[in-house]
Amino acid sequence: MQVIYPGSFDPVTYGHIDIIDRCSKKFDKVIVSVLNNRAKKNLFTIEERVEFLEKALKDYDNVEIDTFSGLLVDYARKKGCTTVVRGLRAVSDFEYEMQMALMNKKLEKDIETLFMVSSGKYAYLSSSIVKEVAMFGGDISCFVPAEVEKALREKIKGGLK
Ligand code: PNS
């Protein structure tokens, strides 16, 4: 079975990588799909976000990195994949995730959303909080790959847009 793991990945964190690692052991193929949405203000470009993922996941034979725009259900149909995986960190994630899963189901009845509970050690991690910690000079080396850490530092030095 193949699954889609969609997200903004702005930038990828060890929390995402942990979910992808665990999915790669449970499913034949994991398609990590990065949302390319010009309307959404991301810190990193789509190319940068894809490159971070490609580097971090280069050793996984059954993980594909892809991008999508528009509706997730349309993209899923194009990929011939009806299973979406989302990570769940805390109760606070639940409402939004439930809303998305139900909307996707309404749009496309064959779509199933599977929730994978994040590992305890990453339960407090998010791309936004990592960016905030980095912005104020905190150590983020245990939250993101070295490549991402370096790029974040450079963005911050150059002045965040
Ligand atoms: O990492 P994120 O930002 O929580 O990921 C959210 C994402 C990309 C999965 C979600 O915003 C999405 O699927 N966007 C595509 C547009 C869409 O299909 N919207 C309707 C379902 S809510």
PDB file of C-alpha atoms and ligand atoms in Angstrom:
ATOM      1  CA  MET A   1       0.000   0.000   0.000  1.00  0.00           C
ATOM      2  CA  GLN A   2       1.216   3.495  -0.763  1.00  0.00           C
ATOM      3  CA  VAL A   3       0.410   6.572   1.299  1.00  0.00           C
ATOM      4  CA  ILE A   4       0.656  10.313   0.853  1.00  0.00           C
ATOM      5  CA  TYR A   5       2.169  12.344   3.685  1.00  0.00           C
ATOM      6  CA  PRO A   6       1.290  15.952   2.792  1.00  0.00           C
ATOM      7  CA  GLY A   7       2.430  19.144   4.466  1.00  0.00           C
ATOM      8  CA  SER A   8       4.051  22.533   4.203  1.00  0.00           C
ATOM      9  CA  PHE A   9       7.412  21.331   5.563  1.00  0.00           C
ATOM     10  CA  ASP A  10       8.580  24.921   6.145  1.00  0.00           C
ATOM     11  CA  PRO A  11      11.062  23.538   7.083  1.00  0.00           C
ATOM     12  CA  VAL A  12      11.144  19.781   7.687  1.00  0.00           C
ATOM     13  CA  THR A  13      11.831  18.866  11.330  1.00  0.00           C
ATOM     14  CA  TYR A  14      12.867  15.650  13.046  1.00  0.00           C
ATOM     15  CA  GLY A  15       9.191  15.285  13.975  1.00  0.00           C
ATOM     16  CA  HIS A  16       8.262  14.947  10.277  1.00  0.00           C
ATOM     17  CA  ILE A  17      11.228  12.686   9.607  1.00  0.00           C
ATOM     18  CA  ASP A  18      10.199  10.418  12.467  1.00  0.00           C
ATOM     19  CA  ILE A  19       6.697  10.011  10.987  1.00  0.00           C
ATOM     20  CA  ILE A  20       8.140   9.342   7.503  1.00  0.00           C
ATOM     21  CA  ASP A  21      10.629   6.829   8.916  1.00  0.00           C
ATOM     22  CA  ARG A  22       7.872   4.934  10.710  1.00  0.00           C
ATOM     23  CA  CYS A  23       5.562   5.061   7.669  1.00  0.00           C
ATOM     24  CA  SER A  24       8.343   3.733   5.445  1.00  0.00           C
ATOM     25  CA  LYS A  25       8.434   0.611   7.631  1.00  0.00           C
ATOM     26  CA  LYS A  26       4.677   0.063   7.567  1.00  0.00           C
ATOM     27  CA  PHE A  27       3.832   0.902   3.967  1.00  0.00           C
ATOM     28  CA  ASP A  28       5.306  -0.085   0.595  1.00  0.00           C
ATOM     29  CA  LYS A  29       5.742   3.513  -0.475  1.00  0.00           C
ATOM     30  CA  VAL A  30       5.492   6.945   1.144  1.00  0.00           C
ATOM     31  CA  ILE A  31       4.894   9.973  -1.077  1.00  0.00           C
ATOM     32  CA  VAL A  32       5.954  13.060   0.850  1.00  0.00           C
ATOM     33  CA  SER A  33       3.993  15.848  -0.827  1.00  0.00           C
ATOM     34  CA  VAL A  34       4.997  19.449  -0.279  1.00  0.00           C
ATOM     35  CA  LEU A  35       2.243  22.024  -0.719  1.00  0.00           C
ATOM     36  CA  ASN A  36       3.183  24.691  -3.235  1.00  0.00           C
ATOM     37  CA  ASN A  37       0.842  27.506  -2.310  1.00  0.00           C
ATOM     38  CA  ARG A  38       1.863  31.013  -3.314  1.00  0.00           C
ATOM     39  CA  ALA A  39      -0.867  32.494  -1.139  1.00  0.00           C
ATOM     40  CA  LYS A  40       0.684  30.965   1.982  1.00  0.00           C
ATOM     41  CA  LYS A  41       3.620  32.856   3.414  1.00  0.00           C
ATOM     42  CA  ASN A  42       6.408  30.326   3.741  1.00  0.00           C
ATOM     43  CA  LEU A  43       9.920  31.133   4.937  1.00  0.00           C
ATOM     44  CA  PHE A  44      11.521  28.726   2.477  1.00  0.00           C
ATOM     45  CA  THR A  45      10.798  28.417  -1.236  1.00  0.00           C
ATOM     46  CA  ILE A  46       9.259  25.225  -2.591  1.00  0.00           C
ATOM     47  CA  GLU A  47      12.660  24.289  -4.075  1.00  0.00           C
ATOM     48  CA  GLU A  48      14.402  24.748  -0.721  1.00  0.00           C
ATOM     49  CA  ARG A  49      11.760  22.758   1.158  1.00  0.00           C
ATOM     50  CA  VAL A  50      12.007  19.904  -1.350  1.00  0.00           C
ATOM     51  CA  GLU A  51      15.799  19.929  -1.238  1.00  0.00           C
ATOM     52  CA  PHE A  52      15.857  19.675   2.583  1.00  0.00           C
ATOM     53  CA  LEU A  53      13.524  16.682   2.393  1.00  0.00           C
ATOM     54  CA  GLU A  54      15.507  15.023  -0.393  1.00  0.00           C
ATOM     55  CA  LYS A  55      18.736  15.333   1.556  1.00  0.00           C
ATOM     56  CA  ALA A  56      17.224  14.163   4.825  1.00  0.00           C
ATOM     57  CA  LEU A  57      15.515  11.156   3.211  1.00  0.00           C
ATOM     58  CA  LYS A  58      18.079  10.125   0.604  1.00  0.00           C
ATOM     59  CA  ASP A  59      18.650   6.720   2.228  1.00  0.00           C
ATOM     60  CA  TYR A  60      15.010   5.650   1.978  1.00  0.00           C
ATOM     61  CA  ASP A  61      14.294   3.597  -1.149  1.00  0.00           C
ATOM     62  CA  ASN A  62      10.530   3.701  -0.719  1.00  0.00           C
ATOM     63  CA  VAL A  63      10.136   7.426  -0.038  1.00  0.00           C
ATOM     64  CA  GLU A  64       9.346   9.820  -2.899  1.00  0.00           C
ATOM     65  CA  ILE A  65       9.393  13.600  -2.550  1.00  0.00           C
ATOM     66  CA  ASP A  66       6.850  15.433  -4.648  1.00  0.00           C
ATOM     67  CA  THR A  67       5.013  18.763  -4.737  1.00  0.00           C
ATOM     68  CA  PHE A  68       1.384  19.614  -5.239  1.00  0.00           C
ATOM     69  CA  SER A  69      -0.870  22.620  -5.536  1.00  0.00           C
ATOM     70  CA  GLY A  70      -4.626  22.891  -5.356  1.00  0.00           C
ATOM     71  CA  LEU A  71      -6.752  20.356  -3.557  1.00  0.00           C
ATOM     72  CA  LEU A  72      -5.097  17.403  -1.875  1.00  0.00           C
ATOM     73  CA  VAL A  73      -7.870  15.066  -3.057  1.00  0.00           C
ATOM     74  CA  ASP A  74      -7.266  16.037  -6.711  1.00  0.00           C
ATOM     75  CA  TYR A  75      -3.563  15.426  -6.288  1.00  0.00           C
ATOM     76  CA  ALA A  76      -4.222  12.088  -4.573  1.00  0.00           C
ATOM     77  CA  ARG A  77      -6.477  11.022  -7.434  1.00  0.00           C
ATOM     78  CA  LYS A  78      -3.737  11.915  -9.935  1.00  0.00           C
ATOM     79  CA  LYS A  79      -1.225   9.839  -7.965  1.00  0.00           C
ATOM     80  CA  GLY A  80      -3.645   6.926  -7.757  1.00  0.00           C
ATOM     81  CA  CYS A  81      -3.375   6.943  -3.967  1.00  0.00           C
ATOM     82  CA  THR A  82      -6.338   7.112  -1.609  1.00  0.00           C
ATOM     83  CA  THR A  83      -4.586   7.048   1.768  1.00  0.00           C
ATOM     84  CA  VAL A  84      -3.313  10.156   3.504  1.00  0.00           C
ATOM     85  CA  VAL A  85      -1.194  10.065   6.654  1.00  0.00           C
ATOM     86  CA  ARG A  86      -1.071  12.935   9.123  1.00  0.00           C
ATOM     87  CA  GLY A  87       0.878  13.157  12.349  1.00  0.00           C
ATOM     88  CA  LEU A  88      -0.960  13.894  15.579  1.00  0.00           C
ATOM     89  CA  ARG A  89       1.040  15.556  18.333  1.00  0.00           C
ATOM     90  CA  ALA A  90      -1.527  16.624  20.867  1.00  0.00           C
ATOM     91  CA  VAL A  91      -5.235  17.137  21.429  1.00  0.00           C
ATOM     92  CA  SER A  92      -4.746  20.654  20.042  1.00  0.00           C
ATOM     93  CA  ASP A  93      -3.982  19.180  16.601  1.00  0.00           C
ATOM     94  CA  PHE A  94      -7.115  17.121  16.616  1.00  0.00           C
ATOM     95  CA  GLU A  95      -9.756  19.689  15.739  1.00  0.00           C
ATOM     96  CA  TYR A  96      -7.985  20.978  12.638  1.00  0.00           C
ATOM     97  CA  GLU A  97      -6.954  17.500  11.535  1.00  0.00           C
ATOM     98  CA  MET A  98     -10.474  16.159  11.980  1.00  0.00           C
ATOM     99  CA  GLN A  99     -11.871  19.062   9.973  1.00  0.00           C
ATOM    100  CA  MET A 100      -9.399  18.436   7.145  1.00  0.00           C
ATOM    101  CA  ALA A 101      -9.983  14.684   7.143  1.00  0.00           C
ATOM    102  CA  LEU A 102     -13.771  15.120   7.028  1.00  0.00           C
ATOM    103  CA  MET A 103     -13.578  17.768   4.313  1.00  0.00           C
ATOM    104  CA  ASN A 104     -11.313  15.564   2.218  1.00  0.00           C
ATOM    105  CA  LYS A 105     -13.713  12.677   2.702  1.00  0.00           C
ATOM    106  CA  LYS A 106     -16.633  14.862   1.644  1.00  0.00           C
ATOM    107  CA  LEU A 107     -14.734  15.936  -1.474  1.00  0.00           C
ATOM    108  CA  GLU A 108     -13.617  12.406  -2.311  1.00  0.00           C
ATOM    109  CA  LYS A 109     -15.344   9.497  -0.649  1.00  0.00           C
ATOM    110  CA  ASP A 110     -12.529   7.036  -1.316  1.00  0.00           C
ATOM    111  CA  ILE A 111      -9.951   9.077   0.605  1.00  0.00           C
ATOM    112  CA  GLU A 112      -8.976   7.733   4.008  1.00  0.00           C
ATOM    113  CA  THR A 113      -6.899   9.702   6.513  1.00  0.00           C
ATOM    114  CA  LEU A 114      -4.726   7.737   8.898  1.00  0.00           C
ATOM    115  CA  PHE A 115      -3.317   9.475  11.973  1.00  0.00           C
ATOM    116  CA  MET A 116       0.064   8.476  13.274  1.00  0.00           C
ATOM    117  CA  VAL A 117       0.750   9.552  16.841  1.00  0.00           C
ATOM    118  CA  SER A 118       4.032  11.410  17.028  1.00  0.00           C
ATOM    119  CA  SER A 119       6.824  10.046  19.165  1.00  0.00           C
ATOM    120  CA  GLY A 120       6.776  11.536  22.656  1.00  0.00           C
ATOM    121  CA  LYS A 121      10.128  13.228  22.190  1.00  0.00           C
ATOM    122  CA  TYR A 122       8.806  15.204  19.213  1.00  0.00           C
ATOM    123  CA  ALA A 123       5.311  15.901  20.506  1.00  0.00           C
ATOM    124  CA  TYR A 124       6.065  19.591  21.175  1.00  0.00           C
ATOM    125  CA  LEU A 125       7.875  20.180  17.884  1.00  0.00           C
ATOM    126  CA  SER A 126       6.547  22.200  14.957  1.00  0.00           C
ATOM    127  CA  SER A 127       8.159  24.078  12.072  1.00  0.00           C
ATOM    128  CA  SER A 128       6.759  27.348  13.451  1.00  0.00           C
ATOM    129  CA  ILE A 129       8.171  26.890  16.937  1.00  0.00           C
ATOM    130  CA  VAL A 130      11.564  25.896  15.537  1.00  0.00           C
ATOM    131  CA  LYS A 131      11.609  29.080  13.407  1.00  0.00           C
ATOM    132  CA  GLU A 132      10.719  31.154  16.463  1.00  0.00           C
ATOM    133  CA  VAL A 133      13.439  29.600  18.618  1.00  0.00           C
ATOM    134  CA  ALA A 134      15.977  30.110  15.815  1.00  0.00           C
ATOM    135  CA  MET A 135      14.904  33.722  15.380  1.00  0.00           C
ATOM    136  CA  PHE A 136      15.711  34.473  19.008  1.00  0.00           C
ATOM    137  CA  GLY A 137      19.054  32.693  18.884  1.00  0.00           C
ATOM    138  CA  GLY A 138      18.079  29.427  20.591  1.00  0.00           C
ATOM    139  CA  ASP A 139      19.754  26.108  19.805  1.00  0.00           C
ATOM    140  CA  ILE A 140      17.723  24.186  17.226  1.00  0.00           C
ATOM    141  CA  SER A 141      20.301  21.519  16.368  1.00  0.00           C
ATOM    142  CA  CYS A 142      18.255  18.754  17.999  1.00  0.00           C
ATOM    143  CA  PHE A 143      15.078  19.696  16.114  1.00  0.00           C
ATOM    144  CA  VAL A 144      16.156  19.906  12.455  1.00  0.00           C
ATOM    145  CA  PRO A 145      18.874  18.426  10.201  1.00  0.00           C
ATOM    146  CA  ALA A 146      22.167  20.371  10.124  1.00  0.00           C
ATOM    147  CA  GLU A 147      21.450  21.549   6.580  1.00  0.00           C
ATOM    148  CA  VAL A 148      18.171  23.126   7.666  1.00  0.00           C
ATOM    149  CA  GLU A 149      19.732  24.663  10.754  1.00  0.00           C
ATOM    150  CA  LYS A 150      22.385  26.347   8.611  1.00  0.00           C
ATOM    151  CA  ALA A 151      19.826  27.622   6.107  1.00  0.00           C
ATOM    152  CA  LEU A 152      17.635  28.971   8.913  1.00  0.00           C
ATOM    153  CA  ARG A 153      20.568  30.823  10.451  1.00  0.00           C
ATOM    154  CA  GLU A 154      21.419  32.327   7.058  1.00  0.00           C
ATOM    155  CA  LYS A 155      17.827  33.443   6.469  1.00  0.00           C
ATOM    156  CA  ILE A 156      17.770  35.069   9.883  1.00  0.00           C
ATOM    157  CA  LYS A 157      21.111  36.807   9.307  1.00  0.00           C
ATOM    158  CA  GLY A 158      19.846  38.089   5.959  1.00  0.00           C
ATOM    159  CA  GLY A 159      16.727  39.414   7.666  1.00  0.00           C
ATOM    160  CA  LEU A 160      13.440  37.521   7.707  1.00  0.00           C
ATOM    161  CA  LYS A 161      10.925  38.658   5.118  1.00  0.00           C
TER     162      LYS A 161
HETATM  163  O1  PNS B   1       1.958  21.074   7.244  1.00  0.00           O
HETATM  164  P1  PNS B   1       0.576  21.632   7.185  1.00  0.00           P
HETATM  165  O2  PNS B   1       0.622  23.117   6.821  1.00  0.00           O
HETATM  166  O3  PNS B   1      -0.215  21.371   8.430  1.00  0.00           O
HETATM  167  O4  PNS B   1      -0.183  20.872   5.973  1.00  0.00           O
HETATM  168  C1  PNS B   1      -1.492  21.216   5.608  1.00  0.00           C
HETATM  169  C2  PNS B   1      -1.869  20.595   4.254  1.00  0.00           C
HETATM  170  C3  PNS B   1      -0.856  20.966   3.197  1.00  0.00           C
HETATM  171  C4  PNS B   1      -1.943  19.099   4.380  1.00  0.00           C
HETATM  172  C5  PNS B   1      -3.288  21.153   3.882  1.00  0.00           C
HETATM  173  O5  PNS B   1      -3.282  22.552   4.005  1.00  0.00           O
HETATM  174  C6  PNS B   1      -3.743  20.772   2.481  1.00  0.00           C
HETATM  175  O6  PNS B   1      -3.975  19.632   2.184  1.00  0.00           O
HETATM  176  N1  PNS B   1      -3.840  21.793   1.618  1.00  0.00           N
HETATM  177  C7  PNS B   1      -4.254  21.608   0.234  1.00  0.00           C
HETATM  178  C8  PNS B   1      -5.586  22.294  -0.031  1.00  0.00           C
HETATM  179  C9  PNS B   1      -6.762  21.396   0.316  1.00  0.00           C
HETATM  180  O7  PNS B   1      -6.887  20.294  -0.174  1.00  0.00           O
HETATM  181  N2  PNS B   1      -7.667  21.919   1.195  1.00  0.00           N
HETATM  182  C10 PNS B   1      -8.889  21.215   1.555  1.00  0.00           C
HETATM  183  C11 PNS B   1      -8.721  20.226   2.688  1.00  0.00           C
HETATM  184  S1  PNS B   1      -8.596  21.059   4.195  1.00  0.00           S
END
